[in-house]
Tab-separated table of C-alpha atoms and ligand atoms in Angstrom:
chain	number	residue	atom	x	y	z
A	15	UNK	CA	91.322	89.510	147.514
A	16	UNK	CA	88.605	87.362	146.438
A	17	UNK	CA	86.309	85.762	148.669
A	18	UNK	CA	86.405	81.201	148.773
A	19	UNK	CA	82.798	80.100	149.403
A	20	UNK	CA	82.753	76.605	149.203
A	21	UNK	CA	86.431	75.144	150.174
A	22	UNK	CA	87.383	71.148	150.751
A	23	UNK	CA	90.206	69.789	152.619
A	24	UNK	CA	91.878	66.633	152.196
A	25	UNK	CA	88.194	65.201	151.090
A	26	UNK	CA	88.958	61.829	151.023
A	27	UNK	CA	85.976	58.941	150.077
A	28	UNK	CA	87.010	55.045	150.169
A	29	UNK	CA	84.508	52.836	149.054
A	30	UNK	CA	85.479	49.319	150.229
A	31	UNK	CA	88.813	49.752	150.305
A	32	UNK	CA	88.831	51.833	146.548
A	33	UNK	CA	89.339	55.492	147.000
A	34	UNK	CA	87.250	57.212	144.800
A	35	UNK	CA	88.248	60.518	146.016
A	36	UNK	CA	92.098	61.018	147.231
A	37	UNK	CA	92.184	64.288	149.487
A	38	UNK	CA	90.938	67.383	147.158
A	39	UNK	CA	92.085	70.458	148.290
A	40	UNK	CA	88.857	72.617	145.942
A	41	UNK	CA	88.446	76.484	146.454
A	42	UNK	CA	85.638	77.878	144.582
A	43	UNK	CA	85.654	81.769	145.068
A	44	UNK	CA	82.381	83.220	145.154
A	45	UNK	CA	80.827	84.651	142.232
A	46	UNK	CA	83.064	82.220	140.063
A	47	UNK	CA	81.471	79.867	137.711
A	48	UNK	CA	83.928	76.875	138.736
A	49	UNK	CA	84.764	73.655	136.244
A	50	UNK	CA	84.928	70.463	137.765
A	51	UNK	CA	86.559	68.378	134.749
A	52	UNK	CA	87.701	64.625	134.176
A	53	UNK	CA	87.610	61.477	132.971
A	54	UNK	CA	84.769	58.770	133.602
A	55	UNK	CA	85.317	57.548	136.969
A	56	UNK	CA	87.525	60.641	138.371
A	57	UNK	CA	85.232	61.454	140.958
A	58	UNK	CA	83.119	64.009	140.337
A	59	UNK	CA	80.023	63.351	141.212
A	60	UNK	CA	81.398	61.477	144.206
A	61	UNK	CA	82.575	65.021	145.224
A	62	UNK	CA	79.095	66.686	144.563
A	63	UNK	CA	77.623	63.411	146.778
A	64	UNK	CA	80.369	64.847	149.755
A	65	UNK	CA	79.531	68.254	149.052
A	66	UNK	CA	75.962	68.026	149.817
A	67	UNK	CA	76.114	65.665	151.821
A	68	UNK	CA	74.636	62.621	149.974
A	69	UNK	CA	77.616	60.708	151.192
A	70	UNK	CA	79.296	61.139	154.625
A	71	UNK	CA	82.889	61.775	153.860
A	72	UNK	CA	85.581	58.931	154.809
A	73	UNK	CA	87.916	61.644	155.721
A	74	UNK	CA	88.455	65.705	155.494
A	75	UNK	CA	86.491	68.861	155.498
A	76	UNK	CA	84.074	70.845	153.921
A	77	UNK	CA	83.545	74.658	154.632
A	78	UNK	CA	80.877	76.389	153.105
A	79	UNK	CA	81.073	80.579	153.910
A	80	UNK	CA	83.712	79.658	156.264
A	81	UNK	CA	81.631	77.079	158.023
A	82	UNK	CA	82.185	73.314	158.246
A	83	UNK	CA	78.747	71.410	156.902
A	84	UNK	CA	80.734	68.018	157.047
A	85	UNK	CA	78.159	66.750	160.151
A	86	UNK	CA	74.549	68.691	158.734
A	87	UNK	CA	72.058	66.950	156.789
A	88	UNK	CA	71.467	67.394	153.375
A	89	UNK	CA	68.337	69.272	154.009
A	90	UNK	CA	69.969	71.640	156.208
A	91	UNK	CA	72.651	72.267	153.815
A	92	UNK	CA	70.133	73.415	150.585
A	93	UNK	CA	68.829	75.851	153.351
A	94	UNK	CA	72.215	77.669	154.190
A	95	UNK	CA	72.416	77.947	150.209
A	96	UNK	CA	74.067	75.415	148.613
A	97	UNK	CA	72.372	73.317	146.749
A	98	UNK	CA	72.614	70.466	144.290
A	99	UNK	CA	69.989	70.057	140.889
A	100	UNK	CA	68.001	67.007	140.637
A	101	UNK	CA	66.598	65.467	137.249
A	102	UNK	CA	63.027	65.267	138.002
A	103	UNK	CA	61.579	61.926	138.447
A	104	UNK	CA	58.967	60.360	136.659
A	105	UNK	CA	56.580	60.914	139.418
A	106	UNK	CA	57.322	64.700	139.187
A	107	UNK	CA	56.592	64.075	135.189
A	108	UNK	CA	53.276	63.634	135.633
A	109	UNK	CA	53.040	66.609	137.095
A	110	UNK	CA	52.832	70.315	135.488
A	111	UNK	CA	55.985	72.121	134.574
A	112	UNK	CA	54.202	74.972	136.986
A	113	UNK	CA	53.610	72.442	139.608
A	114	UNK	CA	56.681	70.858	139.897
A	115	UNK	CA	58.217	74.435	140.375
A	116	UNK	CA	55.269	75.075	142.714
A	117	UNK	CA	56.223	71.919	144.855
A	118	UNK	CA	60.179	73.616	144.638
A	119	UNK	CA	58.911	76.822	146.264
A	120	UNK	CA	56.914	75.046	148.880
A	121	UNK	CA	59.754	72.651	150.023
A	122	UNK	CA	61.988	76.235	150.290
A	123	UNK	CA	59.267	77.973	152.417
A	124	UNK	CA	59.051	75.035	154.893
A	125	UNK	CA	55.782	74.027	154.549
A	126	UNK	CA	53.925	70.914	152.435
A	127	UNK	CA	50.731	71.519	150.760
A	128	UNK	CA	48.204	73.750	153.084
A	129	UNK	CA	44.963	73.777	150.952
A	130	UNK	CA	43.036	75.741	153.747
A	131	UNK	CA	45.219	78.402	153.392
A	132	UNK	CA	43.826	82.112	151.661
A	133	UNK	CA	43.948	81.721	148.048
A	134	UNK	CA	45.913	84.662	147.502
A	135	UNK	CA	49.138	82.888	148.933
A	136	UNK	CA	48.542	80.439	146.493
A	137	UNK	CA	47.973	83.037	144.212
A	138	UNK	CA	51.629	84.510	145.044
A	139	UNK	CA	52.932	81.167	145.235
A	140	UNK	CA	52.018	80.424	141.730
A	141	UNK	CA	53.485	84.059	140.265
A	142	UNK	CA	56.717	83.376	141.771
A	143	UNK	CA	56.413	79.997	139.511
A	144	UNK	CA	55.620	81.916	137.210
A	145	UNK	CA	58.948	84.165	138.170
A	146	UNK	CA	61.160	81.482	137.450
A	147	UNK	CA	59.413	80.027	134.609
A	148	UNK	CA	60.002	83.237	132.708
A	149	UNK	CA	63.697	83.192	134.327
A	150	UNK	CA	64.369	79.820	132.141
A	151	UNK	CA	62.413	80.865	128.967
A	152	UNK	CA	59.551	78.016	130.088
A	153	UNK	CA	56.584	80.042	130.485
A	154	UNK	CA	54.757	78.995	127.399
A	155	UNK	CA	55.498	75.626	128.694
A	156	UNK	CA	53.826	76.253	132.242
A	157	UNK	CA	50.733	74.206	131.946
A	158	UNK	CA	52.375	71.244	129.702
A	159	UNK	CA	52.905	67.456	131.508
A	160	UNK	CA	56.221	67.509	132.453
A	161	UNK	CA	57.136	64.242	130.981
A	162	UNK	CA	56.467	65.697	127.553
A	163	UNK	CA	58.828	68.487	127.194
A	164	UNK	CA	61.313	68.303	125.235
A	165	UNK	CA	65.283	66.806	126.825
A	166	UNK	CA	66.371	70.485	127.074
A	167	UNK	CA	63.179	72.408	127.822
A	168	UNK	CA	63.014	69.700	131.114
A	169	UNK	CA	67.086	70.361	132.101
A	170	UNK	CA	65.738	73.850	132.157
A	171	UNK	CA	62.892	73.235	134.622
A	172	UNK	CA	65.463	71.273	136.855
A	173	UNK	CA	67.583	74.703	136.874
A	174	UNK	CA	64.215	76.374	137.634
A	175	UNK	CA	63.408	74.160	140.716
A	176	UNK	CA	66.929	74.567	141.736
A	177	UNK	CA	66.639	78.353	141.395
A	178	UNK	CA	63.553	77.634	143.837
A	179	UNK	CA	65.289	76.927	146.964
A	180	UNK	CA	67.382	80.515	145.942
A	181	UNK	CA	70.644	78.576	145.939
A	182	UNK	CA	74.094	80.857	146.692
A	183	UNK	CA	76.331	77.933	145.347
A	184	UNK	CA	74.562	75.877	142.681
A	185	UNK	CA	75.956	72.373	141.717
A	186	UNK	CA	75.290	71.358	138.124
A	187	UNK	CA	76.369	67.882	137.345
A	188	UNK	CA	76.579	67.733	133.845
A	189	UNK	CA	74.131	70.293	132.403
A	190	UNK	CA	74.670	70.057	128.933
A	191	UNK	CA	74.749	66.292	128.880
A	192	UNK	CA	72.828	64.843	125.943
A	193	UNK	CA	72.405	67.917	124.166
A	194	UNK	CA	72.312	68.510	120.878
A	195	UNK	CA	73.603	72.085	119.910
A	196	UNK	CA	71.032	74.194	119.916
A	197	UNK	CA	70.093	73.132	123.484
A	198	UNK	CA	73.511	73.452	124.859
A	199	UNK	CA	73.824	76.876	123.416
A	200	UNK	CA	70.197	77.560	125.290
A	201	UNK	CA	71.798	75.908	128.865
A	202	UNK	CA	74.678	77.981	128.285
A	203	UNK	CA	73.315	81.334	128.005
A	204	UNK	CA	70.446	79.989	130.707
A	205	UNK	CA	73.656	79.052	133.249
A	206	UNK	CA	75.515	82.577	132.756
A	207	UNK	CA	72.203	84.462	133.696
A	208	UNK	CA	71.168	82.542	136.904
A	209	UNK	CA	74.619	82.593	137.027
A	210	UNK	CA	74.696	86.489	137.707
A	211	UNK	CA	74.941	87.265	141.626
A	212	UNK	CA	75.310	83.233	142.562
A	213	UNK	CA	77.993	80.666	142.790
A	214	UNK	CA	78.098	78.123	140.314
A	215	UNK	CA	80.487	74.902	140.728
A	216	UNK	CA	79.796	72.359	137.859
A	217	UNK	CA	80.385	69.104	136.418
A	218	UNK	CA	80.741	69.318	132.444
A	219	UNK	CA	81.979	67.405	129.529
A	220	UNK	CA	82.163	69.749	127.149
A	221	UNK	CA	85.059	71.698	126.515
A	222	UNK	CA	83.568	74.628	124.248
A	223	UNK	CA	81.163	75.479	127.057
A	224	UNK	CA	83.749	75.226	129.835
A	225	UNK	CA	85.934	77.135	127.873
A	226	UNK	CA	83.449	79.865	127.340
A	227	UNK	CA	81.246	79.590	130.770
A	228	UNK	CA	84.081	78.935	133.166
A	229	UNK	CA	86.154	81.437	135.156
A	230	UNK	CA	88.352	78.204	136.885
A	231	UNK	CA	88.513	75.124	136.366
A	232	UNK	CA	89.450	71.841	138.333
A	233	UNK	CA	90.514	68.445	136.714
A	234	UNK	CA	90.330	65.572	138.694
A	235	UNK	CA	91.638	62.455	137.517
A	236	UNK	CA	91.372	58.767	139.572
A	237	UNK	CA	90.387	60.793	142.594
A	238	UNK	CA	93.415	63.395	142.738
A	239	UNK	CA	93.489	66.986	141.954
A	240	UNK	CA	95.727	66.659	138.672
A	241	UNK	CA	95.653	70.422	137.667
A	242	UNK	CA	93.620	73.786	138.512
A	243	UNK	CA	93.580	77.277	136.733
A	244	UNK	CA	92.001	78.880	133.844
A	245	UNK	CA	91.252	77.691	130.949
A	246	UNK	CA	94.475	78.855	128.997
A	247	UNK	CA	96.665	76.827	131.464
A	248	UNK	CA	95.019	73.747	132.407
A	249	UNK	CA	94.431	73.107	128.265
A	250	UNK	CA	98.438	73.447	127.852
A	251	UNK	CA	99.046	71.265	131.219
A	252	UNK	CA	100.745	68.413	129.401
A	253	UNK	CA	99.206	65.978	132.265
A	254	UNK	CA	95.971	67.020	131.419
A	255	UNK	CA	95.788	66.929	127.965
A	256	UNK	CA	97.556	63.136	127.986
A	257	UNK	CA	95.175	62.140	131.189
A	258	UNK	CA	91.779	63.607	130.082
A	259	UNK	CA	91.554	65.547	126.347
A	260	UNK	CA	93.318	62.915	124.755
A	261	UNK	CA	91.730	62.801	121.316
A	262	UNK	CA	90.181	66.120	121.851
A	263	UNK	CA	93.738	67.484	122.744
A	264	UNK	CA	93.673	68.345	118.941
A	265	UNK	CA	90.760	70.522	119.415
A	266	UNK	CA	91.366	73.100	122.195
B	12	ADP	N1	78.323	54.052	145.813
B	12	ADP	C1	79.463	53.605	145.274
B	12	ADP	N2	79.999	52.428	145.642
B	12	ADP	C2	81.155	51.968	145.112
B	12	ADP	N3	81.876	52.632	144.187
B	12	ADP	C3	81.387	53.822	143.767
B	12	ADP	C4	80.165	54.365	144.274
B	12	ADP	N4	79.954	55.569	143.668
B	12	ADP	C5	80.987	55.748	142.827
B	12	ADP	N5	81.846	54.715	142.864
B	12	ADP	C6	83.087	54.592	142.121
B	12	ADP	O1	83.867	55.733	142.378
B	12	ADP	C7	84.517	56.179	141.202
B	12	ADP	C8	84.124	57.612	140.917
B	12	ADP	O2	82.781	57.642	140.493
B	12	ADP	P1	82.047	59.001	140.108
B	12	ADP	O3	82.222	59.975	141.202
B	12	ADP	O4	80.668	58.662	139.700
B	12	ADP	O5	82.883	59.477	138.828
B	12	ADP	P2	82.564	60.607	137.738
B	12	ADP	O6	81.358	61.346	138.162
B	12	ADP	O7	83.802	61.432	137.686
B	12	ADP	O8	82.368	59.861	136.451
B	12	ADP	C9	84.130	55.210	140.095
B	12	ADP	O9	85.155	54.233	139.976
B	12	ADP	C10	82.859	54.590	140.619
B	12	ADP	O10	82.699	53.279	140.118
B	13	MG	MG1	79.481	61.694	137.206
């Protein structure tokens, strides 16, 4: 039997009186690259914000390695290994891309900038930067302002800053979003390498790369678990394709 990870139970979140998410019942097994799939408005980022703990939960559990995180802070959470990407900011974008991966490592390690300490730990902070930059495929870009990289050269450095705080689960929301097709094809093959030896749960739109990245995938729709399988079985799920694919239907 495989091994569950990162499990919910009866996750519930009411905002005002709207429940945004309606008691999902999730099991991601570990090593599984795991779909979380829907319409606008279904949820899921709501359920990345309960994962992590960005939101307190209004009701139900979350276990991570058998453990409930539902009352740790966020912080502590990205320590025990799970951990959420960010789009860098613009203050990060002033920044270099081997700075802002620099500043990743540091926050992981514990410890804010030290300049009195020996060069040479700078010296191996900045080649496990390097590391990572190689990891994504940005280490001709290591000395370039961040805020002038190309869209899918900086999704990259956000998966190389998440890679910094050596995540066991990794939530990607929406990786590929806004990607023309050469990029996604980069993030795709980028996401099944880091991919290798981790945990991947992740928020995405597109159908081709779910179908080819994805060992299980979750729908939600208005909050609810609507279907869960592979990808043979939730694309024939009648619900699914009426409640989500809709005019895509024609295409899977
Ligand atoms: N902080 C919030 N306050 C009130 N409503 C929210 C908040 N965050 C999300 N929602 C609502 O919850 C629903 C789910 O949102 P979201 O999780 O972002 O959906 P998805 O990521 O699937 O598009 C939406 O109707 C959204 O308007
Ligand atoms: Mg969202």
């Amino acid at each position: 039997m495989s091994n569950v990870i990162l499990e919910t139970r009866g996750l519930t979140k009411e905002f005002s009186g709207f429940t945004a998410v309606d008691s999902v019942d999730l099991q991601v097994q570990e090593g599984h690259i795991h779909a979380l799939i829907g319409p606008n408005g279904a949820g899921k980022s709501t359920v990345f914000n309960l994962l992590t703990r960005f939101l307190p939960a209004t009701r139900g559990a979350v276990l991570y390695q058998g453990q409930a995180i539902g009352k740790l802070a966020p912080d502590r959470i990205a320590r025990l290994g799970l951990v959420r990407s960010f789009q860098i900011s613009a203050v990060f974008g002033q920044m270099s891309v081997l700075e802002n991966v620099r500043v990743a490592l540091q926050r992981e390690l514990g410890t804010s900038f030290h300049f009195w300490k020996p060069a040479n730990s700078l010296d191996h902070l900045n080649q496990r930067a390097m590391h990572l930059l190689e990891l994504v495929d940005l280490q001709d870009f290591a000395l370039h302002k961040t805020a002038e990289l190309p869209y899918g050269r900086k999704r990259a450095l956000e998966l190389a800053t998440t890679l910094a705080l050596e995540p066991k689960v990794m939530l990607l929301d929406e990786p590929t979003q806004g990607m023309g097709h050469e990029d996604v094809e980069r993030v795709v093959e980028l996401i099944r390498k880091v991919a290798v030896g981790r945990t991947v749960l992740m928020v995405e739109h597109n159908l081709r790369v779910v179908s080819s990245l994805c060992h299980r995938i979750t729908v939600l729709a208005r909050g609810s678990v609507l279907a869960e399988g592979d990808y043979a079985s939730v694309s024939a799920n009648p619900l699914v394709r009426e409640a989500y694919m809709g005019k895509e239907a024609e295409h899977v």
